Coordinates of C-alpha atoms and ligand atoms in Angstrom, one line a residue:
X190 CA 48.4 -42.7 41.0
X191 CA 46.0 -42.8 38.1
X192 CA 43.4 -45.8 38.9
X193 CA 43.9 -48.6 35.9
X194 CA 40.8 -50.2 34.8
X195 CA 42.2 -52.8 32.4
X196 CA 45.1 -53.5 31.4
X197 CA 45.1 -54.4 27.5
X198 CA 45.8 -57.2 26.4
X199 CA 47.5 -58.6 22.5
X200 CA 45.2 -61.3 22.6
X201 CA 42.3 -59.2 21.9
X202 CA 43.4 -58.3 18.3
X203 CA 42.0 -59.7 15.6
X204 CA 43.2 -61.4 12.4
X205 CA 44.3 -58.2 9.9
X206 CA 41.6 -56.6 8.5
X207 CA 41.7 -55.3 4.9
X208 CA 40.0 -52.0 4.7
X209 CA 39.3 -51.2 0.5
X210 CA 37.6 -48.2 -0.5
X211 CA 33.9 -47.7 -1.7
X212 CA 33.6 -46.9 -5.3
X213 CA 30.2 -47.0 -6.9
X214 CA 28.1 -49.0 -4.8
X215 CA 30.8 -51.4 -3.8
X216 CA 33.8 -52.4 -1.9
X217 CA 37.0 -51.9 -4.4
X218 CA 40.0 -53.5 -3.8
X219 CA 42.9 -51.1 -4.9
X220 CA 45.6 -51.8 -7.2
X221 CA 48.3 -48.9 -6.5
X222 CA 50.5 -51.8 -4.4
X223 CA 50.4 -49.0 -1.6
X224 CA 48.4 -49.3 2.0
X225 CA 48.7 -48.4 5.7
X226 CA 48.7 -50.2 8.9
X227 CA 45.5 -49.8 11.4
X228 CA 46.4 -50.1 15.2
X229 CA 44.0 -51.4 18.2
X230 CA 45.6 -48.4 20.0
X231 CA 44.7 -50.0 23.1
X232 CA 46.6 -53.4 22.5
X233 CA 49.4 -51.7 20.8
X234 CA 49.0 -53.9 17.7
X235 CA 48.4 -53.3 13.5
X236 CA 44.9 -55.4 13.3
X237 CA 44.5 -54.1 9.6
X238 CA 45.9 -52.8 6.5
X239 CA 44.3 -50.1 4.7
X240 CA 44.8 -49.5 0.6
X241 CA 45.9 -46.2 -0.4
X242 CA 44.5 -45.0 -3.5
X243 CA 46.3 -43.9 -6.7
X244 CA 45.5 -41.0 -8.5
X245 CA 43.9 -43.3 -11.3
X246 CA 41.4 -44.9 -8.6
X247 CA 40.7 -41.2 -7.1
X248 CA 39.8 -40.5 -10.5
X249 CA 37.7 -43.7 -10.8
X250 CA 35.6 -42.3 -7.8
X251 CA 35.2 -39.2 -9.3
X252 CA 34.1 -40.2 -12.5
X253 CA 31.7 -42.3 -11.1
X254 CA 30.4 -39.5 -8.7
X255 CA 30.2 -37.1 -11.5
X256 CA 28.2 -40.1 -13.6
X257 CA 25.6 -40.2 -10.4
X258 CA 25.5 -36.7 -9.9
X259 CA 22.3 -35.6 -12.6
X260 CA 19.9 -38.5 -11.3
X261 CA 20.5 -37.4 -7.7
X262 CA 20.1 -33.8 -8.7
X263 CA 17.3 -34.6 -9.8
X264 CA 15.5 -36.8 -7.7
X265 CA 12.8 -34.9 -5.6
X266 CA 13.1 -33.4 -2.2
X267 CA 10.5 -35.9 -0.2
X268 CA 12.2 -38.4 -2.2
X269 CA 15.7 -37.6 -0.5
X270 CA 13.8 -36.4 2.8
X271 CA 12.5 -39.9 2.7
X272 CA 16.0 -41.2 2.5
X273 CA 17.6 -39.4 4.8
X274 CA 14.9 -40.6 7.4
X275 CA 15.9 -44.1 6.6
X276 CA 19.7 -43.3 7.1
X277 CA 18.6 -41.6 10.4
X278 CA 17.5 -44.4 11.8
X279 CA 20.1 -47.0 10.2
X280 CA 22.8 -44.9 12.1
X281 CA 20.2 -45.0 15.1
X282 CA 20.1 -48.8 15.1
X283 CA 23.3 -49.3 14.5
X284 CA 24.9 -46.6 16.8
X285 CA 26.7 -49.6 19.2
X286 CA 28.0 -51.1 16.4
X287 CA 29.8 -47.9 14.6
X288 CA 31.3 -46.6 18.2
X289 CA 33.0 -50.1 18.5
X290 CA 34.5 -49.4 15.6
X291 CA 35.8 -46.1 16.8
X292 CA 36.9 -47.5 19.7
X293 CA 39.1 -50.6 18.3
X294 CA 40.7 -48.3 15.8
X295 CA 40.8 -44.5 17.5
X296 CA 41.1 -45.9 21.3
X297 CA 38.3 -43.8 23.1
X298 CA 36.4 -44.7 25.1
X299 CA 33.2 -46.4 24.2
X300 CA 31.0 -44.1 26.0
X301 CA 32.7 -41.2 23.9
X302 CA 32.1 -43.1 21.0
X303 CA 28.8 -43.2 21.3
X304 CA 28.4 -39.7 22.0
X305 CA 30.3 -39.2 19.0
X306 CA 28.1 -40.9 16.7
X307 CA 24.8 -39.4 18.7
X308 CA 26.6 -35.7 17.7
X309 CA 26.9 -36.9 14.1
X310 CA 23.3 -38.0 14.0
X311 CA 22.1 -34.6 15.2
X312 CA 23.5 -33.4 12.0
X313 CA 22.1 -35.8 9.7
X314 CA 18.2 -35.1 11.7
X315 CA 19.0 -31.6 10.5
X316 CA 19.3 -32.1 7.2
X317 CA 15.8 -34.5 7.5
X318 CA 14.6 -31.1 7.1
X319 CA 16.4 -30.5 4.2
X320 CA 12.9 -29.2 2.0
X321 CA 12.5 -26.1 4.3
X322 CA 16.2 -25.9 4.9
X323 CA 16.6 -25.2 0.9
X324 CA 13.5 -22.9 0.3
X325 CA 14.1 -19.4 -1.4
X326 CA 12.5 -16.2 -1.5
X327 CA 10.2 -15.1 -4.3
X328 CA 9.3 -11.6 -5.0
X329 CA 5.8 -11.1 -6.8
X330 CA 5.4 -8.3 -8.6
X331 CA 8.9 -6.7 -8.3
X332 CA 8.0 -5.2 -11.6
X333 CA 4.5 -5.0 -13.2
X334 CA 4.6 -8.1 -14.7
X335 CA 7.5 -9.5 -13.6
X336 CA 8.7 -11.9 -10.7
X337 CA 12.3 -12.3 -9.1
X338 CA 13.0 -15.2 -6.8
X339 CA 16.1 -17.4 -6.1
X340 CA 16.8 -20.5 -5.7
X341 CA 19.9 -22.7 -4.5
X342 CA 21.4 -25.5 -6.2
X343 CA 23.6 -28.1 -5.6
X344 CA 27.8 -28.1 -6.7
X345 CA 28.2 -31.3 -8.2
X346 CA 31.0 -33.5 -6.8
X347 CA 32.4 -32.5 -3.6
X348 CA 35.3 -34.0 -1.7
X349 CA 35.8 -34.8 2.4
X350 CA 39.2 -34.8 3.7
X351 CA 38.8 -36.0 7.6
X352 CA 41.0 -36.2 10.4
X353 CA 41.7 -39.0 12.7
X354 CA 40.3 -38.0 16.0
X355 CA 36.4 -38.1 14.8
X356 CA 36.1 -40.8 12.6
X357 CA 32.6 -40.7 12.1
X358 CA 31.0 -37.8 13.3
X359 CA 33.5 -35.0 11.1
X360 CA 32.6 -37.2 7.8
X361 CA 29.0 -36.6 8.9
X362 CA 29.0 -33.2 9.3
X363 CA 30.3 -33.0 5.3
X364 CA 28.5 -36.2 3.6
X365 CA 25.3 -35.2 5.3
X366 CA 24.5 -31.5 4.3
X367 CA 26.2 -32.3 0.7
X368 CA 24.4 -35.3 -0.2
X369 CA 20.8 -33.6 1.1
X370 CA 21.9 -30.7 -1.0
X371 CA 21.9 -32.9 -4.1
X372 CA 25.3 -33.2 -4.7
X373 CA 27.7 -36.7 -5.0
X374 CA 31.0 -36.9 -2.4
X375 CA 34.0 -38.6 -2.5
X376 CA 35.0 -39.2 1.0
X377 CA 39.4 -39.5 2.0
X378 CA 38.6 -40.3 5.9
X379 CA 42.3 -40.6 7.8
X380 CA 44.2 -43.9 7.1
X381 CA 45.0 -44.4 10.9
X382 CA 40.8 -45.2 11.7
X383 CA 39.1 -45.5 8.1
X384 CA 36.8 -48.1 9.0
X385 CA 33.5 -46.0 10.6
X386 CA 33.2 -44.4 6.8
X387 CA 32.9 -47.7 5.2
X388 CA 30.4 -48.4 7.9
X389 CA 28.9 -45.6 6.6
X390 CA 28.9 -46.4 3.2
X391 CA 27.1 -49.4 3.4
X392 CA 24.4 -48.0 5.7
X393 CA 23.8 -45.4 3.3
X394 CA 23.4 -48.0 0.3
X395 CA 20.5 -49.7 2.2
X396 CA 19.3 -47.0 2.9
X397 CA 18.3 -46.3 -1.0
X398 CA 21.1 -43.4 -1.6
X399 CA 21.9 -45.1 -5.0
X400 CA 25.4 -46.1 -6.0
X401 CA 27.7 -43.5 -6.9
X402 CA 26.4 -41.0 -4.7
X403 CA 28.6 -41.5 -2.1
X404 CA 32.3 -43.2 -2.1
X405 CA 35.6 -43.6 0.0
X406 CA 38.7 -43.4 -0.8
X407 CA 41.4 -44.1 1.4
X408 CA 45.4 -42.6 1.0
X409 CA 47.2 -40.6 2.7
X410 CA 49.4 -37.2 0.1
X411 CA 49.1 -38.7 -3.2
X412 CA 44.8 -39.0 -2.6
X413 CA 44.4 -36.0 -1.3
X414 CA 47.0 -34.0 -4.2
X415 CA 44.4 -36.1 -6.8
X416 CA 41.2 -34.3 -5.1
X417 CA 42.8 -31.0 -5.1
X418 CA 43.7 -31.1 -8.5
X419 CA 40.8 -32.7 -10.2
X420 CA 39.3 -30.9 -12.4
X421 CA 35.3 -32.3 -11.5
X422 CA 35.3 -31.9 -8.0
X423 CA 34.1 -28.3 -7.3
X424 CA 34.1 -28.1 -3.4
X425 CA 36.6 -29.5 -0.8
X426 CA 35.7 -29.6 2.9
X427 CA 38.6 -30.1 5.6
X428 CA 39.4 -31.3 8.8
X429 CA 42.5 -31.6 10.4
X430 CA 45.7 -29.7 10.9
X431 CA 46.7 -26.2 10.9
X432 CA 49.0 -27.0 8.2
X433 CA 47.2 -28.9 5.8
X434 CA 44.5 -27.2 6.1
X435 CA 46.4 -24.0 4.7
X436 CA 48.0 -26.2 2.1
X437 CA 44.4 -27.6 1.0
X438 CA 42.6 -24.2 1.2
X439 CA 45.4 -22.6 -1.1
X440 CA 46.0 -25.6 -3.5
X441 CA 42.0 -26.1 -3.8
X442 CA 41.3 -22.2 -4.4
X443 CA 43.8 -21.4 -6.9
X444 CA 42.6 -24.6 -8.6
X445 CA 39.1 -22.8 -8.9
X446 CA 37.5 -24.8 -5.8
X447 CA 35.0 -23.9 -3.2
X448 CA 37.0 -24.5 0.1
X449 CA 36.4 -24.6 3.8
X450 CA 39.7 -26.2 5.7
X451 CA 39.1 -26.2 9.8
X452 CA 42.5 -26.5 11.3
X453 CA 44.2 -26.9 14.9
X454 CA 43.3 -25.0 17.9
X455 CA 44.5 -24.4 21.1
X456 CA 41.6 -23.7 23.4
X457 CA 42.1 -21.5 26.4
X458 CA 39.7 -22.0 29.6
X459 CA 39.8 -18.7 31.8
X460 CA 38.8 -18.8 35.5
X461 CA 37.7 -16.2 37.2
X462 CA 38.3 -16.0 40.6
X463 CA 34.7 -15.4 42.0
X464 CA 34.0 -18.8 39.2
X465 CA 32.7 -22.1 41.5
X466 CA 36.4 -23.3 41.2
X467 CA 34.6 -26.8 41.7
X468 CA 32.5 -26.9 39.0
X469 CA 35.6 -24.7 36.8
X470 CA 37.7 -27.9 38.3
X471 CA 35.3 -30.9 37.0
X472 CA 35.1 -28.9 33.7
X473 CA 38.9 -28.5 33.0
X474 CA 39.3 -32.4 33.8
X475 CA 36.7 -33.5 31.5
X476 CA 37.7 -31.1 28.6
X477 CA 41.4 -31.3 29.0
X478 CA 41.4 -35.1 29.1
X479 CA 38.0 -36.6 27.6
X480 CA 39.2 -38.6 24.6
X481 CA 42.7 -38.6 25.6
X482 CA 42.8 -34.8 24.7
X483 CA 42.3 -35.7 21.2
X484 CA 40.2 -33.2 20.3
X485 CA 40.0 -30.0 18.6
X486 CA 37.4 -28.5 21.0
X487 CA 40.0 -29.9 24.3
X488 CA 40.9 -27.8 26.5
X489 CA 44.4 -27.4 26.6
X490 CA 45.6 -24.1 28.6
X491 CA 43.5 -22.7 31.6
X492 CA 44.2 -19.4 32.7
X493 CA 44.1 -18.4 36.0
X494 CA 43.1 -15.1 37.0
X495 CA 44.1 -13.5 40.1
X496 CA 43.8 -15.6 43.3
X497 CA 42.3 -18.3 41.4
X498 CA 45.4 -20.4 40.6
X499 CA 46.1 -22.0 43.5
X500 CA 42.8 -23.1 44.4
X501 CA 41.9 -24.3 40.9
X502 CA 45.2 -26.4 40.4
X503 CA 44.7 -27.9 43.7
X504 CA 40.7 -29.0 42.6
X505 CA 42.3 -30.4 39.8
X506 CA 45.3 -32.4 41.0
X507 CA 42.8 -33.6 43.8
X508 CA 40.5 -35.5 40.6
X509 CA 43.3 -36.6 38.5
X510 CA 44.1 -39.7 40.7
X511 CA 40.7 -40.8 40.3
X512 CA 40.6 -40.3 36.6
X513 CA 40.3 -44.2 34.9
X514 CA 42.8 -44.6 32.1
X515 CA 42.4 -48.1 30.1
X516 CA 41.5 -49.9 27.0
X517 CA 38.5 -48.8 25.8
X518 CA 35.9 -51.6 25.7
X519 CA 36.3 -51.6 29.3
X520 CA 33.0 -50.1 30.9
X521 CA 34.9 -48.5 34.1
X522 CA 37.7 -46.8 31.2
X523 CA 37.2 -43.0 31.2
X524 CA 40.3 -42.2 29.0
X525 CA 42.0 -44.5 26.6
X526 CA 45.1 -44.0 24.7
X527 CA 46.4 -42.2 22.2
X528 CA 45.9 -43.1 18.3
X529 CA 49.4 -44.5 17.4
X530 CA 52.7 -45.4 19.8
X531 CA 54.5 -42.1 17.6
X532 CA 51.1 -39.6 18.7
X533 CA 51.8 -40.6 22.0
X534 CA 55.5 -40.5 22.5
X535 CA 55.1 -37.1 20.6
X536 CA 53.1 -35.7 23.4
X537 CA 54.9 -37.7 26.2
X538 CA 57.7 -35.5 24.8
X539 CA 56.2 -32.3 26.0
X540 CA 56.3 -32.6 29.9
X541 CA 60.1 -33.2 29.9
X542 CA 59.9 -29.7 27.1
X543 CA 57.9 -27.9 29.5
X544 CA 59.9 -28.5 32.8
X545 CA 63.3 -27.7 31.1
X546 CA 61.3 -24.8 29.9
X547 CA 60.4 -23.5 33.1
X548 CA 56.4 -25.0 33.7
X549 CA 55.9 -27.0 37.0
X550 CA 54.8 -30.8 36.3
X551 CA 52.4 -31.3 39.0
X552 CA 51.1 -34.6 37.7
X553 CA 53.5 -36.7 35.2
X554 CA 51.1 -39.0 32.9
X555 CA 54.3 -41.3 32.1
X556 CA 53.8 -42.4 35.9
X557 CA 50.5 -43.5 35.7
X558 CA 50.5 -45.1 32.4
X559 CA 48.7 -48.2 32.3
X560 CA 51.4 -51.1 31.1
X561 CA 51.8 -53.5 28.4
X562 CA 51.8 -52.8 24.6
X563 CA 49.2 -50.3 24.3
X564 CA 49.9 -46.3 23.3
X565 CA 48.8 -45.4 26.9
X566 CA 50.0 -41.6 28.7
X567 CA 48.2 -41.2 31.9
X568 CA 46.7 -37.6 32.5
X569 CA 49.5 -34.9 32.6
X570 CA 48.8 -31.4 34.4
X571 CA 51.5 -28.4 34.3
X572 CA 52.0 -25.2 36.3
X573 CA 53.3 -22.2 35.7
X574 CA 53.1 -22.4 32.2
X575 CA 54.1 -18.9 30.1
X576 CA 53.1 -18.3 26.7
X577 CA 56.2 -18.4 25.2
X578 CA 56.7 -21.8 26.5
X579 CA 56.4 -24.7 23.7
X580 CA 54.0 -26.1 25.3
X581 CA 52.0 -23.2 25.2
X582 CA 52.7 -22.5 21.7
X583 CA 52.2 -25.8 20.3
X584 CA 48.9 -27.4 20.0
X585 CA 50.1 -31.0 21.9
X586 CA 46.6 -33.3 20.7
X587 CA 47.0 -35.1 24.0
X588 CA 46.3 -35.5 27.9
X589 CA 48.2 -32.4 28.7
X590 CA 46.6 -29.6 30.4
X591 CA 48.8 -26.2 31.4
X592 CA 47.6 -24.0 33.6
X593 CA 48.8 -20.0 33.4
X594 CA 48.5 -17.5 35.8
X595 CA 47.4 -13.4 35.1
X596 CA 46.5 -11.2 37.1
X597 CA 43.8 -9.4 35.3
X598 CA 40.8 -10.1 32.9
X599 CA 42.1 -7.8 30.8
X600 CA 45.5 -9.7 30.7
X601 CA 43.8 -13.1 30.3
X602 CA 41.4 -12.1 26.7
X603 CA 45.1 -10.7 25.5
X604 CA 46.5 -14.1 25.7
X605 CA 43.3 -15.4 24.0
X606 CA 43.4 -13.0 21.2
X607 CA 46.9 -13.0 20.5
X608 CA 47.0 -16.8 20.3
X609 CA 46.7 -17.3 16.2
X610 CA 44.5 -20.2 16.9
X611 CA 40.9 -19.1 17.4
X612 CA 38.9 -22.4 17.5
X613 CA 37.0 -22.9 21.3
X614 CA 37.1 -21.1 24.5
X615 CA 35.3 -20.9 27.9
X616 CA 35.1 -18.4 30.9
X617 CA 34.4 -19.3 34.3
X618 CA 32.4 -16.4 36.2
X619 CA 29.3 -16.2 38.2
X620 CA 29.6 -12.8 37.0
X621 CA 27.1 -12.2 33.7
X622 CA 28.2 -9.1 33.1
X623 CA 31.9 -10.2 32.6
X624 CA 30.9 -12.9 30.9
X625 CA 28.8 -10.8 27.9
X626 CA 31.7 -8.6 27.6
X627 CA 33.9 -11.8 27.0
X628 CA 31.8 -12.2 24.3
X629 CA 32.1 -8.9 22.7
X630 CA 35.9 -9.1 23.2
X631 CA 37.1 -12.4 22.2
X632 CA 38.4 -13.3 18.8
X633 CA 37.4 -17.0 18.3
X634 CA 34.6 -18.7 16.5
X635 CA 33.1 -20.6 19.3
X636 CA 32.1 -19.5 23.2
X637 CA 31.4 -21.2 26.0
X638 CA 29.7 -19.4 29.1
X639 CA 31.0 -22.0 31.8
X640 CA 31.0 -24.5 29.2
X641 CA 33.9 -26.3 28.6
X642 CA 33.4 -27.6 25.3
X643 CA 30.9 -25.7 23.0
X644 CA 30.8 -27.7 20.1
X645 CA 27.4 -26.0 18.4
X646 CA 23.9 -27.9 18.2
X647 CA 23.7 -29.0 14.5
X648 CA 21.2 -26.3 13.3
X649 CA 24.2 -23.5 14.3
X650 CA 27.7 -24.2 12.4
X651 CA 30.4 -24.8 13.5
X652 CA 34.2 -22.9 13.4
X653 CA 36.4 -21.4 14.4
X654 CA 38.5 -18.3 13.6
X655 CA 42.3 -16.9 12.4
X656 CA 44.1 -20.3 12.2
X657 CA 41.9 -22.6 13.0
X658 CA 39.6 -22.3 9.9
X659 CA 40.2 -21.1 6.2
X660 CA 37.4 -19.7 4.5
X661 CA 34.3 -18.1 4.4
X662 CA 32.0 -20.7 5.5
X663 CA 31.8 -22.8 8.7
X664 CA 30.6 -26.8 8.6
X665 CA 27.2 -27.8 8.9
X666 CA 24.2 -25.9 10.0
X667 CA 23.1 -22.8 8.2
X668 CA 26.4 -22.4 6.6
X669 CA 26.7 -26.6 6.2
X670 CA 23.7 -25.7 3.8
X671 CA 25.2 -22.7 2.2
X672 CA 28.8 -24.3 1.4
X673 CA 27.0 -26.9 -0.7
X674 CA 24.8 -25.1 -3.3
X675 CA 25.1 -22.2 -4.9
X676 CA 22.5 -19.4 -5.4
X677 CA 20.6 -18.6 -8.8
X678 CA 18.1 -15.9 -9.5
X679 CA 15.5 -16.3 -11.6
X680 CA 13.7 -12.9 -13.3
X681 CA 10.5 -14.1 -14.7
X682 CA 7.6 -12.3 -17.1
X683 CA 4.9 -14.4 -19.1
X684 CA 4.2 -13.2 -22.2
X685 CA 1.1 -10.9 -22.1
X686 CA 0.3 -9.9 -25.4
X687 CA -1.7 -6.8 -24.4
X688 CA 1.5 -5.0 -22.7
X689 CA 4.5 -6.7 -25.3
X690 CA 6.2 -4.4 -27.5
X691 CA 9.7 -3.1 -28.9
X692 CA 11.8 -1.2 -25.9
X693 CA 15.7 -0.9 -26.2
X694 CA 16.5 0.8 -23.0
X695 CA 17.7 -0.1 -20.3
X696 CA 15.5 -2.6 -18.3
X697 CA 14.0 -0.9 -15.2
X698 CA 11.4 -1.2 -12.7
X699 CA 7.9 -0.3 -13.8
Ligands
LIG69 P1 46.1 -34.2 9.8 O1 46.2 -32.9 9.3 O2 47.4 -35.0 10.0 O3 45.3 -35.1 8.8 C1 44.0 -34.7 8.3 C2 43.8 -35.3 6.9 O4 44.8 -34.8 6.0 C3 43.9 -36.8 6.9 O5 42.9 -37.3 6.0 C4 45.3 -37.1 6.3 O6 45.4 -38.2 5.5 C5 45.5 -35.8 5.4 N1 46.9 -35.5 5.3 C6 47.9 -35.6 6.3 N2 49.1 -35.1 5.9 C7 48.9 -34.6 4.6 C8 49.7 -34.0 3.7 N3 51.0 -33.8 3.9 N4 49.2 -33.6 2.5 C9 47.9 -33.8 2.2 N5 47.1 -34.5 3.1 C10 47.5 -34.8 4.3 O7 45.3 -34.2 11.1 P2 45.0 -35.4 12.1 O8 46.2 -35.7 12.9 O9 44.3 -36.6 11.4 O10 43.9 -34.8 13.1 C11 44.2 -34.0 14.2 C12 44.2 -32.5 13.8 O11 42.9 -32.2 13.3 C13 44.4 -31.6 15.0 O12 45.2 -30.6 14.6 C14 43.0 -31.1 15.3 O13 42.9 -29.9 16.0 C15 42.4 -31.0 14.0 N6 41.0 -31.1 14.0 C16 40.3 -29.9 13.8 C17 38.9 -29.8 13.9 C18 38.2 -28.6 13.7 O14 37.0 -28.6 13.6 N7 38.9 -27.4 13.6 C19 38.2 -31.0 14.2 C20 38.9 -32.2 14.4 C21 40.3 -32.2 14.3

């Protein structure tokens, strides 16, 4: 039986919380008569009520984006350095406070939390350096008399669209690199957690960003329809679903906007069978079930190679017991619940689909469940999971790991590059050579080398491939940087009077 640390408790709720968007400086009470319930996932109860915004009031934030846009543009680079140092450590200081946030309304735990908002900050230090991170080439001399050198500049209004499952740090990885880059943002974080980017907001107010340059919206369709259409927002980033984010890459492109849209995944771990099965085992338990599986770099489908299966699934069934699954706030909690009582009975739904389909449950989560009102699955492991199994197919989101059995290496990077999702995936191998030719062979956007979940350091980007990103560009980083401004080059001559006169060919180099 999954140990219980806690169990939750309705009492811990508070009264509901109203949760208004951030136009201009300012909290903004909406007036479209249409808002959201906000769960304590953990108690099971709505502890707030979040407006949804019209298309008038996404407007409002646009305009007043667009209106802030030229004076940030403007404003000088050790100027914005300067600010960005501030917001640093405002986010520093207050790191405690934004991951209890996370926790009341997401439901992970609070030590995740806080390495959520310490992955986050990594991305804003990066763009601290956002002088040298901006500097472009010059050419002297490229012809006698004449200079060439480019130069990036910023978009003007861009747009967030964030998913639920990282309420803080994905909005960071966007409002970050665009805001350093000298452009305004008009953030629609997900209505189940949208309190972290109001947090936000008002960090980023004292730390001298001036109003306008950064607002929330909240809203579900109708918000995000009002971004994609509007005519003054030139780039859209997006987190979040497979689905949407095809919907929003094709809606924003054909409406002339600069898109990037990171969707689903379904990340494969492969085990080798000469791989230290306990270390693989520790790995597959911490990236299969950290955060309740509600992560797009989770694990979700381990595939055993060879003689490995056996040995592996027994490692892992062996730690699940052990595995803590409670409210959040509890220091001894290792997994909390899911996000809302649907999320979880939509993945609860998937061991019962796998066993008629065929798969083995080996450990059943609904057993272990911690009790009372809260959207609690304990940790869920299946066997002999095939890929034309739902469960394989389907990107589940929760703590629901499925183990699959090949017999070659060969067979195993097949599986992995005929998935269409292409976000994460590992190898397990004490063998270096196998592992550089994974690399070579394997069609997703991020690798890790007995690694479980390589989410990139903020100075690489981040993304993956096929369906798990539309677009050119990848989020933060090097690419963060790209994504948000928009080369220029400049061909320069000062008038010399001893070499000017009449020419009507053809400009060439001289
Ligand atoms: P989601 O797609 O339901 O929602 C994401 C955003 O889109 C939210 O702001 C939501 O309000 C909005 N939205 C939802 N339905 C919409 C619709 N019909 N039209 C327009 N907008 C809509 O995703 P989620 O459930 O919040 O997040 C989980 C998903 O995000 C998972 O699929 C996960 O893999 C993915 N994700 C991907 C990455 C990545 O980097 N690739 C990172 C985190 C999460």
């Amino acid at each position: 039986m999954t140990e219980v640390a806690e169990a939750p408790s309705a009492e811990r709720a508070d009264e509901l919380k109203r949760i208004m968007h951030w136009i201009g400086g300012r909290s903004v009470e909406s007036g479209s008569g249409r808002s959201g319930p906000v769960y304590n996932p953990a108690a099971g109860i709505q502890t707030g009520e979040v407006d949804f915004a019209s298309a008038e009031e996404v407007d409002r934030a646009v305009q007043v984006a667009k209106e802030a846009f030229p004076a940030w543009r403007a404003t000088s680079l050790s100027r914005k350095t300067e600010i960005f140092f501030r917001i640093r450590a405002l986010v520093d200081q207050h790191r405690e406070d934004i991951a209890k946030i996370l926790t009341a309304e997401h439901g992970k735990v609070l030590s995740d939390a806080k390495g959520e908002v310490a992955r986050g900050l990594e991305v804003i230090e990066f763009c601290c350096g956002i002088p040298e991170l901006l500097k472009g080439g010059f050419t002297e001399q490229a012809s006698t008399g004449i200079d060439v050198y480019s130069i990036r500049q910023p978009l003007g209004v861009c747009a967030g669209i964030t998913p639920f499952n990282f309420p803080a740090m994905v909005p960071m990885w966007m409002w970050a690199p665009a805001l350093a880059c000298g452009n305004t943002f008009v953030l629609k974080p997900s209505e189940k957690d949208p309190s972290a980017s109001i947090y936000a907001a008002e960090l980023l107010k004292e730390a001298g960003v001036p109003d306008g340059v950064f607002n929330v919206v909240h809203g579900d369709k109708v918000a995000v329809d009002a971004i994609l259409e509007h005519r003054d927002i030139s780039a859209v980033s997006f987190v979040g679903s497979t689905p949407i984010a095809r919907y929003v890459y094709e809606t924003g492109t054909s409406r002339g906007k600069r898109v990037q849209a990171l969707g689903g995944a379904k990340n494969h771990m492969i085990v080798l069978p000469d791989a230290d099965i306990a270390m693989a085992a520790d790995a597959a338990v911490s990236a299969g079930y950290g955060s309740a599986g509600e992560r797009c770099m989770a694990v979700s489908m381990l595939v055993a190679v060879g003689d490995a299966g056996d040995e592996l699934v027994a490692a892992i069934e062996e730690r699940l017991p052990k595995v803590k699954v409670g409210d959040g706030m509890h220091p001894d909690s290792e997994m909390g619940p899911l996000v809302t009582r649907e999320h979880r009975d939509k993945v609860a739904s998937y061991i019962d689909k796998g066993r008629e389909a065929g798969a083995t449950v080996v450990t059943d989560g609904r057993e272990s469940a911690p009790g009372g009102g809260g959207f609690f699955l304990g940790v869920t492991l299946l066997d002999d999971v095939k890929p034309e199994m739902d469960v394989y197919k389907d990107e589940i989101f929760g703590p629901v790991l499925g183990v699959t059995r090949v017999g070659t290496y060969d067979e195993a990077v097949r599986l992995v590059n005929e998935n269409p999702y292409g976000n994460g995936v590992a190898i397990f191998t004490r063998d270096g050579g196998v592992a550089r030719q994974f690399q070579f062979d394997v069609n997703v956007g991020m690798v890790g080398i007995n690694v479980p979940i390589p989410v990139p350091v903020a100075y690489y980007s981040f993304g993956g491939w096929k369906n798990s990103l539309f677009g050119d560009l990848h989020v933060y980083g090097p690419e963060g940087i790209q994504f948000y401004t928009r080369g220029k080059v400049v061909t320069s001559r000062w008038p010399d009077p001893a070499t000017s006169k009449v020419d009507l060919g053809f400009p060439q180099t001289r």
